[in-house]
mmCIF file of C-alpha atoms and ligand atoms in Angstrom:
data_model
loop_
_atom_site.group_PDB
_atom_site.id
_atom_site.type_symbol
_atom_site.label_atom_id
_atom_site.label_comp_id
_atom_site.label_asym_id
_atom_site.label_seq_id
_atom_site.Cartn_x
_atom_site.Cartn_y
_atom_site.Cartn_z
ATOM 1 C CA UNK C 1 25.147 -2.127 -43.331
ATOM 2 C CA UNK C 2 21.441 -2.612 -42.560
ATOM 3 C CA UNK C 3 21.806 -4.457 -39.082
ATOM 4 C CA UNK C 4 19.105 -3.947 -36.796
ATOM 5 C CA UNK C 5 19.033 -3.394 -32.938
ATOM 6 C CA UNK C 6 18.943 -6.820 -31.114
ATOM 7 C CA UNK C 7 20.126 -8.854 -28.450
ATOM 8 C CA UNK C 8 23.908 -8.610 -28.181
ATOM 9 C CA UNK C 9 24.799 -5.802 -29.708
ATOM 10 C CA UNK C 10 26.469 -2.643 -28.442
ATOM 11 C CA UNK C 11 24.229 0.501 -29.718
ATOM 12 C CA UNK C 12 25.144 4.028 -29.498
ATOM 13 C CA UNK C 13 22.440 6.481 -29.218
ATOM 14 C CA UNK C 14 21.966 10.272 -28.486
ATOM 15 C CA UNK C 15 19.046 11.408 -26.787
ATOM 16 C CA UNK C 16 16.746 13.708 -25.159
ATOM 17 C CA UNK C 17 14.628 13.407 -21.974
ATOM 18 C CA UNK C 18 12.022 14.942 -20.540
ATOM 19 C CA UNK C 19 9.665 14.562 -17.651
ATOM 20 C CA UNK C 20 5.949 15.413 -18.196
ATOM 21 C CA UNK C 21 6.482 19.042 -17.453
ATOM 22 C CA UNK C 22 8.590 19.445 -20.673
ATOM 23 C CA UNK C 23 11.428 19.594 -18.454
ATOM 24 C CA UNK C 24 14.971 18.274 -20.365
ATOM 25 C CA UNK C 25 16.361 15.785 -17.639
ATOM 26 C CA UNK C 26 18.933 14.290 -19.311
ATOM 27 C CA UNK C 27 20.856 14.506 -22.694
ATOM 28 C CA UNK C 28 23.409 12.550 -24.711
ATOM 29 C CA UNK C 29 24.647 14.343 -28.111
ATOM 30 C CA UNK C 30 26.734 13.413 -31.511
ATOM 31 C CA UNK C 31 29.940 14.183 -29.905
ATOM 32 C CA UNK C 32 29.432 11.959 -26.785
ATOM 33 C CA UNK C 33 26.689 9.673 -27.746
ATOM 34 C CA UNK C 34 25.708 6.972 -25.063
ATOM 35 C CA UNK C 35 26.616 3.651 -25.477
ATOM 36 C CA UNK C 36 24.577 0.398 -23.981
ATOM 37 C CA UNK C 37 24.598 -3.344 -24.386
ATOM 38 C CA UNK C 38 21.223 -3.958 -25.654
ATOM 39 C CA UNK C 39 19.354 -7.152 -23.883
ATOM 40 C CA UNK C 40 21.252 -6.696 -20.870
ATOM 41 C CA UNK C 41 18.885 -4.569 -18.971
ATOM 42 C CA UNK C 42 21.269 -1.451 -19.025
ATOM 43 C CA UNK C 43 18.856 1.175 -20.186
ATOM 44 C CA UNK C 44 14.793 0.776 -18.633
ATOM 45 C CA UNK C 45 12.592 -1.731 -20.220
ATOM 46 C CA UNK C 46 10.007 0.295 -22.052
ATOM 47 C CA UNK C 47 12.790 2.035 -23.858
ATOM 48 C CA UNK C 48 14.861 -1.402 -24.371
ATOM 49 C CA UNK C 49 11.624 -3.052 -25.920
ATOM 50 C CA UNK C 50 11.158 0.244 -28.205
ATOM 51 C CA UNK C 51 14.334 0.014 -29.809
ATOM 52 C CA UNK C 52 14.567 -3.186 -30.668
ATOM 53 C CA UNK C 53 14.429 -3.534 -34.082
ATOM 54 C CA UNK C 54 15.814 -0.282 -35.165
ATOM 55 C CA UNK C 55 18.608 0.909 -37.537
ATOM 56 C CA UNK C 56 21.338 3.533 -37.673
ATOM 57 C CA UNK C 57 19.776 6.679 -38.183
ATOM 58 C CA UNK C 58 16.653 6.088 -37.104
ATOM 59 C CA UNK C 59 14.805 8.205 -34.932
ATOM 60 C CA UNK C 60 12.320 7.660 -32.382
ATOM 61 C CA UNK C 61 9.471 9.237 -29.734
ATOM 62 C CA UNK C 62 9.282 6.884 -27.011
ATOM 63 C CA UNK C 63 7.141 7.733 -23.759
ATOM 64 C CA UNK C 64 8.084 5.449 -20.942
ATOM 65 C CA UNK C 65 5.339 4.683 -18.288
ATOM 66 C CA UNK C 66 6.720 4.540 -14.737
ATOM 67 C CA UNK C 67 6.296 0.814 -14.624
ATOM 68 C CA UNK C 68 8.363 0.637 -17.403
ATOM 69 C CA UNK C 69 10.956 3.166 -16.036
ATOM 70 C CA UNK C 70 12.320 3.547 -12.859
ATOM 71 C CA UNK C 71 8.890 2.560 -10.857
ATOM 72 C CA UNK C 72 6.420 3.854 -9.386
ATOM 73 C CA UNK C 73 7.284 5.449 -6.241
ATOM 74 C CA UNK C 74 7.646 3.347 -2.859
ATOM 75 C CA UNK C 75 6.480 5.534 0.205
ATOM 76 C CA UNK C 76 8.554 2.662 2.062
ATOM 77 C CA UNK C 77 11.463 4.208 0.834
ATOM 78 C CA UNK C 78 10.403 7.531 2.443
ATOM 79 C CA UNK C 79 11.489 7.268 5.963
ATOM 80 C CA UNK C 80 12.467 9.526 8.747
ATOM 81 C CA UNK C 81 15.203 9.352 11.212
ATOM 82 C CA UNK C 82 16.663 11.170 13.618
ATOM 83 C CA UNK C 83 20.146 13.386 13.046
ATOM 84 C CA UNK C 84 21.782 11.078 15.944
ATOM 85 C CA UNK C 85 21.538 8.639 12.986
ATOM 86 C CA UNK C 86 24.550 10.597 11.233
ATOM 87 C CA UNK C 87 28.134 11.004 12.449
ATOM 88 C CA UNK C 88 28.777 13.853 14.837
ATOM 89 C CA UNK C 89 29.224 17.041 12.633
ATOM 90 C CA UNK C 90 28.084 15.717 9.509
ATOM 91 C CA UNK C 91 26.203 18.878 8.015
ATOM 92 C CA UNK C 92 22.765 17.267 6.534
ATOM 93 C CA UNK C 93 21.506 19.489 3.511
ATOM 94 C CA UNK C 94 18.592 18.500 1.542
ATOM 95 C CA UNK C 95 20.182 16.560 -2.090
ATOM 96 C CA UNK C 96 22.604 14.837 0.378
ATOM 97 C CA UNK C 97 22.990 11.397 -0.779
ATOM 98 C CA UNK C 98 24.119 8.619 0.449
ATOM 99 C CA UNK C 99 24.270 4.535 1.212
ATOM 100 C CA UNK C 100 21.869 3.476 3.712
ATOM 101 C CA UNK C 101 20.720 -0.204 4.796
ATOM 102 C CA UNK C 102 17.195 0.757 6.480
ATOM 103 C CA UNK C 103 16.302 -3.287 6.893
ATOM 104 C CA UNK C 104 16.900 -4.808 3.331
ATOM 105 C CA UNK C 105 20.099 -6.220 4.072
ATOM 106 C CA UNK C 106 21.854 -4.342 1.339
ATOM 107 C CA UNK C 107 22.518 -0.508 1.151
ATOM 108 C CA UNK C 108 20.756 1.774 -1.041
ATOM 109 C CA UNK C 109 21.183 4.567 -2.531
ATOM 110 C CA UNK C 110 19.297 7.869 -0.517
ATOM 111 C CA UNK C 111 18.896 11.044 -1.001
ATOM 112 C CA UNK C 112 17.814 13.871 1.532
ATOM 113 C CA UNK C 113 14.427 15.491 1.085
ATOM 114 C CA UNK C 114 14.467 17.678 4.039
ATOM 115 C CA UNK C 115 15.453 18.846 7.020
ATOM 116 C CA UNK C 116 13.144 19.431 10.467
ATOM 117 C CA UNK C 117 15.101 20.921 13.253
ATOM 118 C CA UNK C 118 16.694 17.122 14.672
ATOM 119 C CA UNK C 119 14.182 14.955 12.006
ATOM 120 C CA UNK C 120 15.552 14.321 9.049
ATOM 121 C CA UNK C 121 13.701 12.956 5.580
ATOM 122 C CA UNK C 122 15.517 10.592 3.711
ATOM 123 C CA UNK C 123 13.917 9.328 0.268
ATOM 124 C CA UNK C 124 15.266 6.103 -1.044
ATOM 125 C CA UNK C 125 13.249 6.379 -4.991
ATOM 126 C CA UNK C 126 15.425 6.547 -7.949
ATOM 127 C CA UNK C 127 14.866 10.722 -8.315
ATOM 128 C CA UNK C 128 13.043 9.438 -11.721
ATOM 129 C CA UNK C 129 10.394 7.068 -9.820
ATOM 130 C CA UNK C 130 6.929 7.619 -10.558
ATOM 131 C CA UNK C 131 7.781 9.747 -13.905
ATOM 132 C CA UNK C 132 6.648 8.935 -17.283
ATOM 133 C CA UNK C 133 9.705 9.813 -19.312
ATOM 134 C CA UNK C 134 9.553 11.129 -22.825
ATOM 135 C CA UNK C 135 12.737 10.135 -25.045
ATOM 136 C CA UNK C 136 13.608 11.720 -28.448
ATOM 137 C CA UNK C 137 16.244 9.207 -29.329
ATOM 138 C CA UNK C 138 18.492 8.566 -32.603
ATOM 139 C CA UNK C 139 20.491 5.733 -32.990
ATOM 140 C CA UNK C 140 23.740 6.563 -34.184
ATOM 141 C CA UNK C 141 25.988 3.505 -33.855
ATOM 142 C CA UNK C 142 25.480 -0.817 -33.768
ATOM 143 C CA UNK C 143 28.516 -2.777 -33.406
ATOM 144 C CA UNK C 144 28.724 -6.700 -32.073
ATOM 145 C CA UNK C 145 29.912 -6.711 -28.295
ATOM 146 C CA UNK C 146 33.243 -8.120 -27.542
ATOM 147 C CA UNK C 147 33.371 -11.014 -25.242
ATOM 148 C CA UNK C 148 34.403 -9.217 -22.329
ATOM 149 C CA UNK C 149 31.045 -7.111 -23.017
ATOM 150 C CA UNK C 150 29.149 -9.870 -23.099
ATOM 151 C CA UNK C 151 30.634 -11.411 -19.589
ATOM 152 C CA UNK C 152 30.425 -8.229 -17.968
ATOM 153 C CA UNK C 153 26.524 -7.555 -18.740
ATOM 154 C CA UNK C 154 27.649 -3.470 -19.997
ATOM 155 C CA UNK C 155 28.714 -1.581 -22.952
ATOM 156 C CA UNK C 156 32.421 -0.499 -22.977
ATOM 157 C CA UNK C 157 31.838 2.566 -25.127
ATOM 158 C CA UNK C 158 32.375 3.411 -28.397
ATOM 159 C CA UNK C 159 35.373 1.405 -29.179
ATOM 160 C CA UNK C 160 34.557 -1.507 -26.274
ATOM 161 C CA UNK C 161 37.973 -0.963 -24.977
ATOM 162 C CA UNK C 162 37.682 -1.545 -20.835
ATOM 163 C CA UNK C 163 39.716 0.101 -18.879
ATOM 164 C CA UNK C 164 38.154 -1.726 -16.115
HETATM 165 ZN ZN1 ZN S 201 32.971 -4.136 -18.196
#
């Protein structure tokens, strides 16, 4: 079967990524490949757009600016507050995270930067904000997407079996 990538379809890939630095970030190999529902704004854009259009087996170098990533980063989402701002006791570490509403009206995800005797620095950027990200991708599986993939907006893995 020649089918290409396109909207749709479930696609199983494996992967390698890396920040500027040649640092590996994140990986996804043969025996646990990662599976996404292609169209559906699952994986970033700039990767999305470069696989479209591919087939089982091939391979790929895509570099990912941060506007086609996770963003550039917001200093809005760098705010300080004060430790009276956590329960009593709670032992605030820097890579804390947490769900914070700091005005949006929804919370967010946050992590914490650092700590300043009773000021604490909270960063609300996805930890991959402002990063260009360098893929080395294969893909290793296209399928169709059940209906229940297709309603849901995700991938159920490599079988699309929910157990959701
Ligand atoms: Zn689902």
């Amino acid at each position: 079967m020649s089918e290409t990538i396109q909207d749709k379809l479930v696609v199983g890939v494996t992967y390698i990524l890396k920040n500027d630095n040649g640092d590996t970030l994140d990986t996804a190999t043969s025996s646990d490949p990662f599976y996404y529902l292609h169209g559906a704004s699952n994986i970033v854009p700039g990767l999305e757009e470069e696989l479209t259009g591919l087939k089982v087996g091939d391979k790929k170098s895509v570099k990912v600016a941060p506007e086609k990533g996770y963003g550039e980063i917001n200093d809005q989402l760098k705010v300080k507050v004060g430790k009276e701002s956590f329960p009593e006791g709670t032992d605030v570490s820097p890579g804390m995270q947490f769900a914070a509403d700091v005005g949006t009206g929804q919370p967010l995800p946050f992590t914490v930067e650092k700590v300043e005797g009773e000021e604490i620095f909270l960063d609300g950027n996805h930890p991959l904000a402002g990063q260009t990200l360098h893929f080395e991708i294969e893909v290793v599986n296209i399928r169709a997407a059940t209906e229940d993939e297709v309603s849901h907006g995700h991938a159920h893995g490599a079988d699309g079996v929910a157990n959701h």
